[in-house]
Amino acid sequence: MDFGATRAVIDAAWQSSIVPALERYIAIPNQSPAFDPDWQRHGHMERAVQLVVDWVRSRNVPGLAVEVVRLDGRTPVLWLELPGDSGDTVLLYGHLDKQPPMEGWSDGLGPWTPVLRDGKLYGRGGADDGYAAFASVVALEALQRQGVPHARCVVLIEACEESGSTDLPAYIEALAERIGTPSLVVCLDSGCGNYEQLWVTTSLRGLVGGTLGVTVLDEGVHSGAASGVVPSSFRIARQLLSRLEDERSGAILPAALHVEIPAERRAQAAAAAAVLGAGVAGGFPFAGGTRPVSDDVTEQLLNRTWRPQLEVTGAAGLPALEHAGNVLRPTTTLKLSLRLPPTLDAGAATTALRTLLTADAPHGAEVRFSAEQGTSGWNAPPLAAWLAESAARASHACFGRDACYQGEGGTIPFMAMLGERFPQAQFVITGVLGPRSNAHGPNEFLHLATGARLTACVAMILADHYRAT
């Protein structure tokens, strides 16, 4: 491979074709089905799918087949297939559904308004994960342009990832024979510790969640008359959460929700901490004098990748401030999101969580926990020597620095699914979600230079995979 020629193809494609396509993509409010149950009628997902299909066809990559696969009642899947020069298969993955818009975008920015500023493309879904389809195709195009041999490549782009990939298992079953048995999986839906080197994700946390509801009355009553007689539903909810979480440290208390952290992952976290230093916490917009949970950078990384953590992501039964009268409210409902260690079974965690929260309710209150579908995490298999060498070479060629390895705190259901189905495969999980990129929040952005460099890394790894297999 001529690296200069590869970068020339990729850089030109990003500037003249990928960025304009992503701007059109960002403008489409194609929220994931969990956030837009009427997605079929609204048609935004269909518009996003068609945009990607039309763009892929416009690239005229020789031999690249494009197909939209549809199963009744499910979001579509985009299937791209490029024949290879060997009997091996590489599976490349991404998604095109989006998180909801969220409030708090800075002046001049908005979820559905693409804005180019200081080498970043702002808007919902560009980095998470609209770029993946475009980058995958351009990486393949760069190989084709030079006649560099590669394995058969299948690009699978789903439209339900932000809803827990609930539709994906059915597609994996339906497409099992066509997919075959990949020896390499490339996923472009992860994070990077900085924008200065290639970051390979070694693990992903799982996720369980649901709604915790506490009811103490059939209707609200005067707080002056009832307080001290009727227990507060908020206080009871707080007590129940204290069974799960130490409110002082944030540590999750039940041993059943923890796992032993592998020595290799601890070593990788320490190495990543040495590279990132204060940048781990510095990547977040702390308010005022707020400090991190821990001052130890390695502990910060292990906390967000291998330890369970709780967040209350929503609440009901609490009136807006302007409507909050002196009433002892009848009910408090909290939406819980509990991140799980990568190797902890989500089903067992859900059972443990329900038992913990609903047993022996304080004051005999009515307590219910409605669990959402849990998703187990993923821990990468041992890295093959060829892939370690390839990642190092690609990072040096594209970024000028060593490749780094770290776990991620997020969840990609597809990875756990593929890990079980293809235990012999190697995995390259990577992405552009770096400091302040703020996926799922306001001011999400795609760091464009990193997107182009990462595309070149993928092309180099695909070429090395062919030589190794």
Short mmCIF file of C-alpha atoms in Angstrom, two decimals:
data_model
loop_
_atom_site.label_atom_id
_atom_site.label_comp_id
_atom_site.label_asym_id
_atom_site.label_seq_id
_atom_site.Cartn_x
_atom_site.Cartn_y
_atom_site.Cartn_z
CA MET A 1 0.00 0.00 0.00
CA ASP A 2 1.17 3.51 -0.89
CA PHE A 3 0.26 5.37 2.28
CA GLY A 4 0.48 8.78 0.64
CA ALA A 5 -1.95 7.72 -2.08
CA THR A 6 -4.26 6.22 0.52
CA ARG A 7 -4.38 9.44 2.54
CA ALA A 8 -4.91 11.49 -0.62
CA VAL A 9 -8.00 9.46 -1.57
CA ILE A 10 -9.38 9.52 1.95
CA ASP A 11 -8.71 13.19 2.69
CA ALA A 12 -10.26 14.25 -0.61
CA ALA A 13 -13.33 12.09 0.01
CA TRP A 14 -13.83 13.52 3.49
CA GLN A 15 -13.56 17.11 2.32
CA SER A 16 -15.57 16.93 -0.88
CA SER A 17 -18.06 14.15 -0.19
CA ILE A 18 -18.33 12.84 3.38
CA VAL A 19 -18.69 16.20 5.14
CA PRO A 20 -21.44 17.46 2.81
CA ALA A 21 -23.26 14.14 3.18
CA LEU A 22 -22.97 14.30 6.96
CA GLU A 23 -24.37 17.83 6.93
CA ARG A 24 -27.46 16.56 5.14
CA TYR A 25 -27.62 13.58 7.50
CA ILE A 26 -27.44 15.75 10.64
CA ALA A 27 -30.41 17.77 9.39
CA ILE A 28 -32.63 14.65 9.48
CA PRO A 29 -34.24 14.11 12.94
CA ASN A 30 -34.07 10.32 12.65
CA GLN A 31 -34.38 9.48 16.33
CA SER A 32 -34.11 5.88 17.41
CA PRO A 33 -37.45 4.07 17.86
CA ALA A 34 -37.23 4.26 21.67
CA PHE A 35 -37.47 8.05 21.32
CA ASP A 36 -39.72 8.18 18.24
CA PRO A 37 -42.23 5.31 18.43
CA ASP A 38 -43.91 6.76 15.32
CA TRP A 39 -40.70 6.55 13.30
CA GLN A 40 -42.31 4.73 10.38
CA ARG A 41 -45.03 7.33 9.90
CA HIS A 42 -42.65 10.24 10.33
CA GLY A 43 -40.31 8.83 7.66
CA HIS A 44 -37.09 10.36 9.01
CA MET A 45 -35.33 7.00 9.32
CA GLU A 46 -36.23 6.18 5.73
CA ARG A 47 -34.77 9.51 4.59
CA ALA A 48 -31.52 8.78 6.44
CA VAL A 49 -31.27 5.29 4.95
CA GLN A 50 -31.91 6.61 1.45
CA LEU A 51 -29.32 9.36 1.90
CA VAL A 52 -26.64 6.78 2.73
CA VAL A 53 -27.72 4.45 -0.09
CA ASP A 54 -27.61 7.26 -2.66
CA TRP A 55 -24.22 8.43 -1.40
CA VAL A 56 -22.70 4.93 -1.54
CA ARG A 57 -23.91 4.46 -5.10
CA SER A 58 -22.47 7.84 -6.05
CA ARG A 59 -18.98 6.66 -5.06
CA ASN A 60 -19.02 3.99 -7.77
CA VAL A 61 -16.79 1.58 -5.86
CA PRO A 62 -16.27 -1.38 -8.26
CA GLY A 63 -18.02 -4.52 -7.04
CA LEU A 64 -19.67 -2.90 -4.01
CA ALA A 65 -23.25 -4.11 -3.67
CA VAL A 66 -25.81 -2.02 -1.75
CA GLU A 67 -29.04 -3.36 -0.30
CA VAL A 68 -31.62 -2.29 2.27
CA VAL A 69 -32.78 -5.35 4.18
CA ARG A 70 -36.20 -5.16 5.83
CA LEU A 71 -37.96 -7.46 8.26
CA ASP A 72 -41.62 -6.84 9.04
CA GLY A 73 -42.19 -4.47 11.91
CA ARG A 74 -38.50 -3.70 12.41
CA THR A 75 -36.15 -0.88 11.56
CA PRO A 76 -34.19 -1.48 8.34
CA VAL A 77 -30.58 -2.60 8.02
CA LEU A 78 -28.21 -1.36 5.36
CA TRP A 79 -26.13 -4.17 3.83
CA LEU A 80 -23.01 -3.45 1.78
CA GLU A 81 -20.85 -6.24 0.40
CA LEU A 82 -17.54 -6.10 -1.44
CA PRO A 83 -16.02 -9.34 -2.77
CA GLY A 84 -12.50 -10.06 -1.60
CA ASP A 85 -9.27 -11.70 -2.63
CA SER A 86 -9.42 -14.47 -0.02
CA GLY A 87 -11.95 -16.74 1.67
CA ASP A 88 -11.95 -14.65 4.85
CA THR A 89 -14.64 -12.16 5.81
CA VAL A 90 -14.39 -8.83 7.60
CA LEU A 91 -17.53 -7.38 9.16
CA LEU A 92 -17.68 -3.60 9.54
CA TYR A 93 -20.42 -2.12 11.73
CA GLY A 94 -22.10 1.19 12.44
CA HIS A 95 -25.56 2.65 13.00
CA LEU A 96 -27.57 5.58 11.70
CA ASP A 97 -30.28 6.11 14.33
CA LYS A 98 -29.85 9.00 16.75
CA GLN A 99 -30.39 10.01 20.33
CA PRO A 100 -33.05 12.68 21.04
CA PRO A 101 -32.10 16.35 20.60
CA MET A 102 -31.71 17.37 24.29
CA GLU A 103 -31.71 20.97 25.46
CA GLY A 104 -28.78 23.20 26.25
CA TRP A 105 -27.08 23.64 22.88
CA SER A 106 -24.82 26.71 22.68
CA ASP A 107 -25.81 29.80 20.74
CA GLY A 108 -25.68 29.10 17.03
CA LEU A 109 -25.76 25.34 17.51
CA GLY A 110 -28.64 22.89 17.45
CA PRO A 111 -29.26 19.15 17.12
CA TRP A 112 -30.53 19.26 13.55
CA THR A 113 -28.41 22.20 12.34
CA PRO A 114 -24.99 21.20 10.98
CA VAL A 115 -22.33 23.76 11.84
CA LEU A 116 -18.66 23.64 10.82
CA ARG A 117 -16.45 25.36 13.38
CA ASP A 118 -12.74 24.99 14.18
CA GLY A 119 -12.37 21.65 12.40
CA LYS A 120 -15.45 20.18 14.05
CA LEU A 121 -18.85 19.33 12.59
CA TYR A 122 -21.55 20.00 15.17
CA GLY A 123 -24.99 18.37 15.20
CA ARG A 124 -26.76 15.28 16.45
CA GLY A 125 -25.57 11.96 15.07
CA GLY A 126 -22.54 12.99 13.03
CA ALA A 127 -20.08 11.38 15.44
CA ASP A 128 -22.56 8.91 16.94
CA ASP A 129 -22.68 7.29 14.49
CA GLY A 130 -23.46 8.74 11.08
CA TYR A 131 -19.86 8.88 9.90
CA ALA A 132 -19.38 5.09 10.19
CA ALA A 133 -21.07 4.13 6.91
CA PHE A 134 -19.22 6.81 4.95
CA ALA A 135 -15.83 6.07 6.51
CA SER A 136 -16.18 2.31 5.94
CA VAL A 137 -16.93 2.78 2.26
CA VAL A 138 -14.11 5.25 1.70
CA ALA A 139 -11.62 2.94 3.43
CA LEU A 140 -12.63 0.20 0.98
CA GLU A 141 -12.51 2.64 -1.92
CA ALA A 142 -8.94 3.60 -1.02
CA LEU A 143 -7.90 -0.06 -1.21
CA GLN A 144 -9.73 -0.60 -4.50
CA ARG A 145 -8.12 2.45 -6.10
CA GLN A 146 -4.66 0.97 -5.52
CA GLY A 147 -5.56 -2.64 -6.18
CA VAL A 148 -4.58 -3.59 -2.62
CA PRO A 149 -5.91 -7.08 -1.85
CA HIS A 150 -8.34 -7.53 1.04
CA ALA A 151 -10.79 -10.07 2.42
CA ARG A 152 -14.45 -10.07 1.56
CA CYS A 153 -15.97 -7.11 3.41
CA VAL A 154 -19.52 -6.80 4.69
CA VAL A 155 -20.68 -3.44 6.06
CA LEU A 156 -23.73 -3.68 8.33
CA ILE A 157 -25.43 -0.43 9.36
CA GLU A 158 -28.37 -0.79 11.74
CA ALA A 159 -31.08 1.71 12.72
CA CYS A 160 -31.89 0.64 16.28
CA GLU A 161 -28.62 0.82 18.23
CA GLU A 162 -29.65 3.74 20.43
CA SER A 163 -32.70 1.68 21.46
CA GLY A 164 -30.55 -1.24 22.60
CA SER A 165 -30.30 -2.92 19.16
CA THR A 166 -33.57 -4.72 19.84
CA ASP A 167 -34.10 -5.40 16.14
CA LEU A 168 -30.57 -6.58 15.42
CA PRO A 169 -30.72 -10.18 16.69
CA ALA A 170 -33.48 -10.96 14.20
CA TYR A 171 -31.35 -9.57 11.37
CA ILE A 172 -28.27 -11.47 12.49
CA GLU A 173 -30.28 -14.67 12.37
CA ALA A 174 -31.85 -13.83 9.02
CA LEU A 175 -28.49 -12.88 7.48
CA ALA A 176 -26.37 -15.55 9.20
CA GLU A 177 -25.53 -17.49 6.03
CA ARG A 178 -24.77 -14.32 4.09
CA ILE A 179 -22.53 -12.94 6.83
CA GLY A 180 -20.57 -16.17 7.20
CA THR A 181 -17.86 -16.37 9.87
CA PRO A 182 -15.86 -13.15 10.09
CA SER A 183 -12.25 -13.41 11.21
CA LEU A 184 -12.17 -9.66 11.90
CA VAL A 185 -14.87 -7.28 13.15
CA VAL A 186 -14.40 -3.51 12.80
CA CYS A 187 -16.80 -1.31 14.75
CA LEU A 188 -16.72 2.47 14.26
CA ASP A 189 -19.01 3.39 17.16
CA SER A 190 -16.72 3.94 20.10
CA GLY A 191 -14.55 6.55 21.75
CA CYS A 192 -11.03 7.92 21.73
CA GLY A 193 -9.09 9.23 24.68
CA ASN A 194 -7.73 12.12 22.63
CA TYR A 195 -7.57 13.19 18.99
CA GLU A 196 -3.87 12.46 18.66
CA GLN A 197 -3.60 8.69 18.21
CA LEU A 198 -5.54 5.53 17.41
CA TRP A 199 -7.59 4.25 20.35
CA VAL A 200 -8.76 0.64 20.39
CA THR A 201 -11.59 -0.29 22.72
CA THR A 202 -10.91 -3.40 24.80
CA SER A 203 -14.21 -3.66 26.69
CA LEU A 204 -17.70 -2.20 26.92
CA ARG A 205 -19.92 -2.02 29.94
CA GLY A 206 -23.37 -3.56 30.01
CA LEU A 207 -26.55 -1.76 30.97
CA VAL A 208 -29.69 -2.44 32.95
CA GLY A 209 -32.33 0.09 33.75
CA GLY A 210 -35.95 0.67 34.49
CA THR A 211 -38.33 2.78 36.50
CA LEU A 212 -38.55 2.74 40.27
CA GLY A 213 -41.92 3.90 41.52
CA VAL A 214 -42.96 4.66 45.10
CA THR A 215 -46.59 5.45 45.95
CA VAL A 216 -47.82 6.45 49.40
CA LEU A 217 -51.23 8.06 48.71
CA ASP A 218 -54.06 7.80 46.25
CA GLU A 219 -53.94 11.57 45.76
CA GLY A 220 -51.85 14.53 46.91
CA VAL A 221 -52.72 16.20 50.20
CA HIS A 222 -51.83 19.40 52.07
CA SER A 223 -48.22 19.04 53.18
CA GLY A 224 -48.82 20.93 56.42
CA ALA A 225 -51.53 18.49 57.44
CA ALA A 226 -49.85 15.28 56.26
CA SER A 227 -46.09 15.64 56.77
CA GLY A 228 -45.01 13.75 59.82
CA VAL A 229 -47.92 11.36 59.42
CA VAL A 230 -47.63 10.27 55.80
CA PRO A 231 -44.12 9.22 54.71
CA SER A 232 -42.60 11.07 51.79
CA SER A 233 -42.44 9.05 48.58
CA PHE A 234 -39.24 10.91 47.68
CA ARG A 235 -37.60 9.97 50.97
CA ILE A 236 -38.53 6.32 50.50
CA ALA A 237 -37.13 6.37 46.96
CA ARG A 238 -33.95 7.88 48.37
CA GLN A 239 -33.75 5.12 51.00
CA LEU A 240 -34.14 2.46 48.34
CA LEU A 241 -31.39 3.96 46.21
CA SER A 242 -29.12 3.93 49.27
CA ARG A 243 -29.41 0.14 49.23
CA LEU A 244 -27.81 0.26 45.80
CA GLU A 245 -25.40 3.20 45.94
CA ASP A 246 -23.23 4.85 48.55
CA GLU A 247 -24.44 8.43 48.22
CA ARG A 248 -21.12 9.81 49.47
CA SER A 249 -18.78 8.05 47.05
CA GLY A 250 -21.09 6.82 44.29
CA ALA A 251 -19.84 3.25 44.80
CA ILE A 252 -22.36 0.51 44.01
CA LEU A 253 -22.77 -1.57 47.16
CA PRO A 254 -23.99 -5.11 46.27
CA ALA A 255 -21.09 -7.49 45.58
CA ALA A 256 -23.27 -9.27 43.01
CA LEU A 257 -22.97 -6.24 40.73
CA HIS A 258 -19.15 -6.28 40.68
CA VAL A 259 -16.60 -8.51 38.94
CA GLU A 260 -12.87 -9.11 39.31
CA ILE A 261 -11.07 -6.70 36.98
CA PRO A 262 -8.57 -8.61 34.80
CA ALA A 263 -4.91 -7.73 35.38
CA GLU A 264 -4.43 -6.91 31.68
CA ARG A 265 -7.23 -4.36 31.79
CA ARG A 266 -5.78 -2.75 34.92
CA ALA A 267 -2.42 -2.46 33.16
CA GLN A 268 -4.02 -0.93 30.06
CA ALA A 269 -5.92 1.56 32.21
CA ALA A 270 -2.68 2.60 33.91
CA ALA A 271 -0.99 3.04 30.51
CA ALA A 272 -3.90 5.10 29.19
CA ALA A 273 -3.86 7.19 32.36
CA ALA A 274 -0.19 7.97 31.81
CA VAL A 275 -1.02 9.25 28.32
CA LEU A 276 -4.15 11.20 29.20
CA GLY A 277 -3.44 12.47 32.70
CA ALA A 278 -5.78 15.28 33.69
CA GLY A 279 -7.35 15.08 30.23
CA VAL A 280 -9.66 12.28 31.39
CA ALA A 281 -11.56 14.57 33.72
CA GLY A 282 -10.74 17.61 31.59
CA GLY A 283 -12.87 16.22 28.79
CA PHE A 284 -16.04 17.00 30.76
CA PRO A 285 -17.68 20.41 31.27
CA PHE A 286 -17.58 20.51 35.10
CA ALA A 287 -19.64 23.33 36.58
CA GLY A 288 -18.16 25.76 39.08
CA GLY A 289 -15.82 24.06 41.52
CA THR A 290 -17.08 20.52 40.91
CA ARG A 291 -14.30 17.93 41.20
CA PRO A 292 -14.00 14.37 39.84
CA VAL A 293 -15.10 11.42 41.95
CA SER A 294 -11.43 10.45 42.30
CA ASP A 295 -8.17 12.33 41.74
CA ASP A 296 -6.45 9.09 40.67
CA VAL A 297 -6.64 8.97 36.85
CA THR A 298 -6.30 5.19 36.69
CA GLU A 299 -9.20 4.86 39.12
CA GLN A 300 -11.24 7.27 37.00
CA LEU A 301 -10.70 5.03 33.98
CA LEU A 302 -11.51 1.82 35.88
CA ASN A 303 -14.60 3.43 37.40
CA ARG A 304 -16.01 4.28 34.00
CA THR A 305 -15.08 1.01 32.31
CA TRP A 306 -15.10 -1.89 34.80
CA ARG A 307 -17.18 -0.79 37.77
CA PRO A 308 -20.96 -0.46 38.01
CA GLN A 309 -22.29 3.09 38.20
CA LEU A 310 -25.78 4.53 38.68
CA GLU A 311 -27.44 7.57 37.16
CA VAL A 312 -31.02 8.75 37.66
CA THR A 313 -31.86 9.87 34.13
CA GLY A 314 -35.45 11.00 34.62
CA ALA A 315 -38.23 11.57 37.12
CA ALA A 316 -42.01 11.76 37.25
CA GLY A 317 -44.34 12.93 39.96
CA LEU A 318 -42.28 16.07 40.56
CA PRO A 319 -44.06 19.17 39.26
CA ALA A 320 -42.16 21.91 37.52
CA LEU A 321 -40.97 24.54 40.00
CA GLU A 322 -43.60 27.07 38.97
CA HIS A 323 -46.33 24.51 39.63
CA ALA A 324 -44.96 23.09 42.90
CA GLY A 325 -47.53 23.83 45.57
CA ASN A 326 -47.36 22.88 49.26
CA VAL A 327 -48.51 19.34 48.60
CA LEU A 328 -47.32 16.03 49.95
CA ARG A 329 -47.10 14.28 46.61
CA PRO A 330 -48.65 10.81 46.24
CA THR A 331 -45.89 9.25 44.15
CA THR A 332 -42.30 9.56 42.98
CA THR A 333 -40.99 7.67 39.94
CA LEU A 334 -37.34 7.62 38.95
CA LYS A 335 -35.77 6.29 35.78
CA LEU A 336 -32.57 4.41 36.62
CA SER A 337 -29.62 3.64 34.38
CA LEU A 338 -27.12 1.21 35.88
CA ARG A 339 -23.92 0.55 33.94
CA LEU A 340 -22.54 -2.95 34.48
CA PRO A 341 -19.02 -4.41 34.38
CA PRO A 342 -18.25 -5.90 30.95
CA THR A 343 -18.38 -9.55 32.04
CA LEU A 344 -21.47 -9.36 34.29
CA ASP A 345 -24.62 -11.05 33.00
CA ALA A 346 -27.35 -8.45 32.49
CA GLY A 347 -30.17 -10.89 33.30
CA ALA A 348 -28.69 -11.76 36.68
CA ALA A 349 -28.06 -8.08 37.38
CA THR A 350 -31.67 -7.19 36.57
CA THR A 351 -32.95 -9.85 38.97
CA ALA A 352 -30.62 -8.66 41.71
CA LEU A 353 -31.65 -5.04 41.17
CA ARG A 354 -35.38 -5.79 41.31
CA THR A 355 -35.04 -7.83 44.51
CA LEU A 356 -32.88 -5.18 46.15
CA LEU A 357 -35.26 -2.32 45.42
CA THR A 358 -38.63 -3.95 46.07
CA ALA A 359 -38.04 -6.18 49.11
CA ASP A 360 -39.28 -4.97 52.52
CA ALA A 361 -40.45 -1.53 51.43
CA PRO A 362 -40.03 1.21 54.06
CA HIS A 363 -43.32 2.06 55.81
CA GLY A 364 -45.02 -0.62 53.72
CA ALA A 365 -45.19 1.76 50.76
CA GLU A 366 -46.21 0.54 47.33
CA VAL A 367 -42.93 -0.01 45.50
CA ARG A 368 -42.59 -1.28 41.95
CA PHE A 369 -39.63 -1.70 39.63
CA SER A 370 -40.30 -2.05 35.91
CA ALA A 371 -37.12 -3.27 34.27
CA GLU A 372 -36.13 -2.48 30.72
CA GLN A 373 -34.34 -5.02 28.57
CA GLY A 374 -30.84 -5.50 29.97
CA THR A 375 -27.76 -5.60 27.78
CA SER A 376 -24.62 -7.48 28.77
CA GLY A 377 -21.24 -5.91 28.13
CA TRP A 378 -18.26 -7.22 26.21
CA ASN A 379 -14.61 -7.98 26.86
CA ALA A 380 -12.29 -8.35 23.88
CA PRO A 381 -10.47 -11.62 23.22
CA PRO A 382 -6.67 -11.62 23.43
CA LEU A 383 -5.17 -9.46 20.72
CA ALA A 384 -3.47 -11.34 17.88
CA ALA A 385 0.15 -10.37 17.24
CA TRP A 386 -0.58 -9.27 13.67
CA LEU A 387 -3.36 -6.94 14.83
CA ALA A 388 -1.28 -5.39 17.60
CA GLU A 389 1.49 -4.70 15.07
CA SER A 390 -1.00 -3.38 12.52
CA ALA A 391 -2.67 -1.01 14.98
CA ALA A 392 0.72 0.32 16.07
CA ARG A 393 1.83 0.85 12.48
CA ALA A 394 -1.45 2.50 11.48
CA SER A 395 -1.42 4.85 14.46
CA HIS A 396 2.14 5.94 13.75
CA ALA A 397 1.44 6.41 10.04
CA CYS A 398 -1.81 8.36 10.53
CA PHE A 399 -1.25 10.17 13.84
CA GLY A 400 2.48 9.97 14.51
CA ARG A 401 1.99 8.34 17.92
CA ASP A 402 1.53 4.90 19.49
CA ALA A 403 -1.85 3.21 19.52
CA CYS A 404 -3.58 3.12 22.91
CA TYR A 405 -6.00 0.63 24.42
CA GLN A 406 -8.79 1.32 26.89
CA GLY A 407 -12.24 0.17 27.91
CA GLU A 408 -15.30 2.29 27.26
CA GLY A 409 -18.15 2.98 29.63
CA GLY A 410 -20.85 2.83 26.98
CA THR A 411 -22.72 -0.18 25.63
CA ILE A 412 -22.78 -1.54 22.08
CA PRO A 413 -25.16 -4.55 22.19
CA PHE A 414 -23.91 -5.78 18.82
CA MET A 415 -20.45 -6.48 20.22
CA ALA A 416 -21.63 -8.87 22.93
CA MET A 417 -23.80 -10.59 20.36
CA LEU A 418 -20.91 -11.01 17.91
CA GLY A 419 -18.50 -12.03 20.64
CA GLU A 420 -20.72 -14.97 21.50
CA ARG A 421 -21.39 -15.92 17.89
CA PHE A 422 -17.81 -15.54 16.60
CA PRO A 423 -15.49 -16.36 19.52
CA GLN A 424 -12.46 -16.78 17.24
CA ALA A 425 -12.78 -13.35 15.60
CA GLN A 426 -10.48 -10.43 16.26
CA PHE A 427 -12.07 -7.06 17.05
CA VAL A 428 -11.12 -3.49 16.25
CA ILE A 429 -13.58 -1.30 18.13
CA THR A 430 -12.74 2.36 17.73
CA GLY A 431 -14.31 5.73 17.05
CA VAL A 432 -14.21 9.51 17.09
CA LEU A 433 -16.01 10.23 20.37
CA GLY A 434 -13.24 12.06 22.21
CA PRO A 435 -13.00 14.87 24.76
CA ARG A 436 -16.03 17.18 24.73
CA SER A 437 -17.54 15.44 21.68
CA ASN A 438 -20.59 14.95 23.91
CA ALA A 439 -22.50 12.15 22.24
CA HIS A 440 -26.10 12.00 23.55
CA GLY A 441 -25.77 15.53 24.94
CA PRO A 442 -25.88 19.08 23.59
CA ASN A 443 -23.09 20.33 21.31
CA GLU A 444 -22.21 16.89 19.92
CA PHE A 445 -19.43 17.21 17.38
CA LEU A 446 -17.32 15.15 15.02
CA HIS A 447 -13.59 15.98 15.01
CA LEU A 448 -13.03 15.92 11.25
CA ALA A 449 -9.26 15.36 11.16
CA THR A 450 -9.67 12.38 13.47
CA GLY A 451 -12.42 10.98 11.26
CA ALA A 452 -10.16 11.09 8.19
CA ARG A 453 -7.15 9.64 10.02
CA LEU A 454 -9.25 6.88 11.53
CA THR A 455 -10.54 6.00 8.05
CA ALA A 456 -6.93 5.60 6.89
CA CYS A 457 -6.17 3.40 9.91
CA VAL A 458 -9.06 1.13 8.95
CA ALA A 459 -7.78 0.83 5.40
CA MET A 460 -4.30 -0.12 6.64
CA ILE A 461 -5.67 -2.71 9.08
CA LEU A 462 -7.79 -4.28 6.34
CA ALA A 463 -4.70 -4.61 4.14
CA ASP A 464 -2.70 -6.13 7.01
CA HIS A 465 -5.54 -8.54 7.80
CA TYR A 466 -5.35 -9.95 4.29
CA ARG A 467 -1.60 -10.53 4.60
CA ALA A 468 -1.99 -12.12 8.04
CA THR A 469 -4.71 -14.55 7.01
#
